[in-house]
PDB file of C-alpha atoms in Angstrom:
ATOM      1  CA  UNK A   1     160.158 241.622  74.297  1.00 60.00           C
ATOM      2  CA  UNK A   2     163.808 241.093  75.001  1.00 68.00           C
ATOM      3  CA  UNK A   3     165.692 241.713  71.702  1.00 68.00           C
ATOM      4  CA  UNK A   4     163.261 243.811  70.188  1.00 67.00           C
ATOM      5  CA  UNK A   5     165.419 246.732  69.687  1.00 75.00           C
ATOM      6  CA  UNK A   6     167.688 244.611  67.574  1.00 81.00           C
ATOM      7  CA  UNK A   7     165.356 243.290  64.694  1.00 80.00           C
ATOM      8  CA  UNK A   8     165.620 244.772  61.507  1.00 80.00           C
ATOM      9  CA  UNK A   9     162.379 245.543  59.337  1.00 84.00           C
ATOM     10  CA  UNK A  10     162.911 242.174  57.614  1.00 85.00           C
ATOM     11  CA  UNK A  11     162.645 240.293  61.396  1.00 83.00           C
ATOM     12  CA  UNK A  12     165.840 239.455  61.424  1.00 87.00           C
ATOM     13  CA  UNK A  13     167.406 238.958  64.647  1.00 87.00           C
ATOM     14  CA  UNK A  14     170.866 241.681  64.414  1.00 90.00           C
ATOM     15  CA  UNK A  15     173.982 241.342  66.840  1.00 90.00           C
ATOM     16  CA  UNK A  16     176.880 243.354  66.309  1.00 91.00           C
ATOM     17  CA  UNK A  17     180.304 242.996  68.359  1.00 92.00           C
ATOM     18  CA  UNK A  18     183.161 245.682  67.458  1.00 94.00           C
ATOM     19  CA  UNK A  19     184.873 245.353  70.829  1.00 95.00           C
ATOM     20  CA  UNK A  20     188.084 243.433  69.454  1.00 94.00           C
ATOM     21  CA  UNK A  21     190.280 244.323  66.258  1.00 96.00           C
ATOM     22  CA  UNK A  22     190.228 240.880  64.804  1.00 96.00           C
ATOM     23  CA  UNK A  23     187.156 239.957  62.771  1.00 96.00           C
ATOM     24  CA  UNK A  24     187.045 236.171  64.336  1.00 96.00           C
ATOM     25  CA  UNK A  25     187.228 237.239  67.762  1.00 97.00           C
ATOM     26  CA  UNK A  26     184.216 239.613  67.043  1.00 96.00           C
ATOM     27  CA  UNK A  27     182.280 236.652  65.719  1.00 96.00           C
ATOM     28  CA  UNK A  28     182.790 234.899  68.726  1.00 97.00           C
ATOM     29  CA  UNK A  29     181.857 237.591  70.906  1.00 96.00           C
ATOM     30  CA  UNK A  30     178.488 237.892  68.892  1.00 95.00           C
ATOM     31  CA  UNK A  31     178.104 234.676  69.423  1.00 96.00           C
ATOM     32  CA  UNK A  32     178.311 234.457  73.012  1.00 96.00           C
ATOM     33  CA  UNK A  33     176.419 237.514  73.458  1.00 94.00           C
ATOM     34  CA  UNK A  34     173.415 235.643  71.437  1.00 92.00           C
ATOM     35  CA  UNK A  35     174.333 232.526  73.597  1.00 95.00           C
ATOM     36  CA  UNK A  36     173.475 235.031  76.812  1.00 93.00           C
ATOM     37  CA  UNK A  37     170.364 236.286  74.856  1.00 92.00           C
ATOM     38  CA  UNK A  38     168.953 232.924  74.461  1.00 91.00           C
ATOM     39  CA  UNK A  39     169.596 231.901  78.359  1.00 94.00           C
ATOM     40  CA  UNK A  40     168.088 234.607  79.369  1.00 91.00           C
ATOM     41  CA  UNK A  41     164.938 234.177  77.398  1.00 89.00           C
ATOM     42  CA  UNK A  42     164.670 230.997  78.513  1.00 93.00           C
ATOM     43  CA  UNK A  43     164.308 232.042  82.088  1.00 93.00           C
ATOM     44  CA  UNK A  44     161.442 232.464  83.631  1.00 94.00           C
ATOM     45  CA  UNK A  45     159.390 235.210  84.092  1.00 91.00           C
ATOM     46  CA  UNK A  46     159.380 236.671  87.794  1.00 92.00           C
ATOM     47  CA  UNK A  47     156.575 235.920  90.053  1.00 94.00           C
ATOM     48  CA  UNK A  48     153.908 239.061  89.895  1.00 95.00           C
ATOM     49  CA  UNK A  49     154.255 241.149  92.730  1.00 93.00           C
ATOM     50  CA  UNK A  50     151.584 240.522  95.610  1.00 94.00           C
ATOM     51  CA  UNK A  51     149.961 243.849  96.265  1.00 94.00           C
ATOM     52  CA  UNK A  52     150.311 244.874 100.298  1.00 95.00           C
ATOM     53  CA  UNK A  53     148.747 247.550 102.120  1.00 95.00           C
ATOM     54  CA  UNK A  54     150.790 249.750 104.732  1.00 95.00           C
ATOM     55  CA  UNK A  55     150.637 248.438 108.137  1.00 96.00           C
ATOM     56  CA  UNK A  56     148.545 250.373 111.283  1.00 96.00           C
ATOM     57  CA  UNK A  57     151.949 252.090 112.489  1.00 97.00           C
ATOM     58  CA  UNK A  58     153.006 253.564 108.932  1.00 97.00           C
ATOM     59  CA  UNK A  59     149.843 255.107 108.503  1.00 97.00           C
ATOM     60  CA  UNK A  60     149.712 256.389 112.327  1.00 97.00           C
ATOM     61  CA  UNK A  61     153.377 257.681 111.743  1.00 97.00           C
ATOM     62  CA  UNK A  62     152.155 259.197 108.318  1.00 97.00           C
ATOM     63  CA  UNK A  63     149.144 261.293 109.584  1.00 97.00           C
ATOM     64  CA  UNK A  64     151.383 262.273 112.454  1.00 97.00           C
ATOM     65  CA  UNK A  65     154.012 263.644 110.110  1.00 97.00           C
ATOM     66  CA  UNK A  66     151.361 265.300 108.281  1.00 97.00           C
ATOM     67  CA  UNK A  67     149.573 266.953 111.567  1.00 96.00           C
ATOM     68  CA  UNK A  68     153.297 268.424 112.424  1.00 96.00           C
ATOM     69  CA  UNK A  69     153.684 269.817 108.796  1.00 96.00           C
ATOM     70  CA  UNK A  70     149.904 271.364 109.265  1.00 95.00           C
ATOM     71  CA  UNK A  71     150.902 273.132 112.314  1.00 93.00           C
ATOM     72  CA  UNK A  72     153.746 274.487 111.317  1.00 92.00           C
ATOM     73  CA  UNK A  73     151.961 275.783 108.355  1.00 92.00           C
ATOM     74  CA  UNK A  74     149.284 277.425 110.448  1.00 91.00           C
ATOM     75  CA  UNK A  75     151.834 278.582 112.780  1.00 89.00           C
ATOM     76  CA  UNK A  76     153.698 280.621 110.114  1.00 90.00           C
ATOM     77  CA  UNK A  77     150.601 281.998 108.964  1.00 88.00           C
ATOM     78  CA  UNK A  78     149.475 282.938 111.921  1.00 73.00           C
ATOM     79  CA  UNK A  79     152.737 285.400 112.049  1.00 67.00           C
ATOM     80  CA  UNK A  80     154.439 283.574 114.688  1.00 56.00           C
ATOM     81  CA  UNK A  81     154.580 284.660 118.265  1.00 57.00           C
ATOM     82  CA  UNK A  82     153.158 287.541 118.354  1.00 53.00           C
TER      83      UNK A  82
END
């Protein structure tokens, strides 16, 4: 939900401005903020996300990465050069 940090318990939408000193300039700024509010909850929802799978090379290039990590894992375990 977009605003739903600003309801009160009664369901009343709140929007507080205290950026300017003047009361009437405050009111207008709540205003436009609920202006933005509204716009934006009129937008659309994005399009869901199409799942993709990694491609041939990724997961040739990740099981190669992982084959180099695994040697030098065995390799220090080993004790080196000895």
């Amino acid at each position: 939900m977009l605003a739903a940090n600003r309801l009160s318990r009664e369901g009343e939408l709140v929007i507080v401005s205290q950026r300017y000193r003047s009361q009437p300039r405050n009111l207008d700024d709540a205003r436009e903020r609920l202006r933005e509010l509204l716009l934006e909850a009129l937008r659309p929802p994005p399009k869901p996300r199409r799942p993709t799978k990694p491609s041939r090379g990724a997961k040739e290039r990740r099981l190669s990465e992982k084959a180099r990590h695994s040697q030098k894992k065995q390799f220090r375990r080993a004790g080196g050069d000895d």
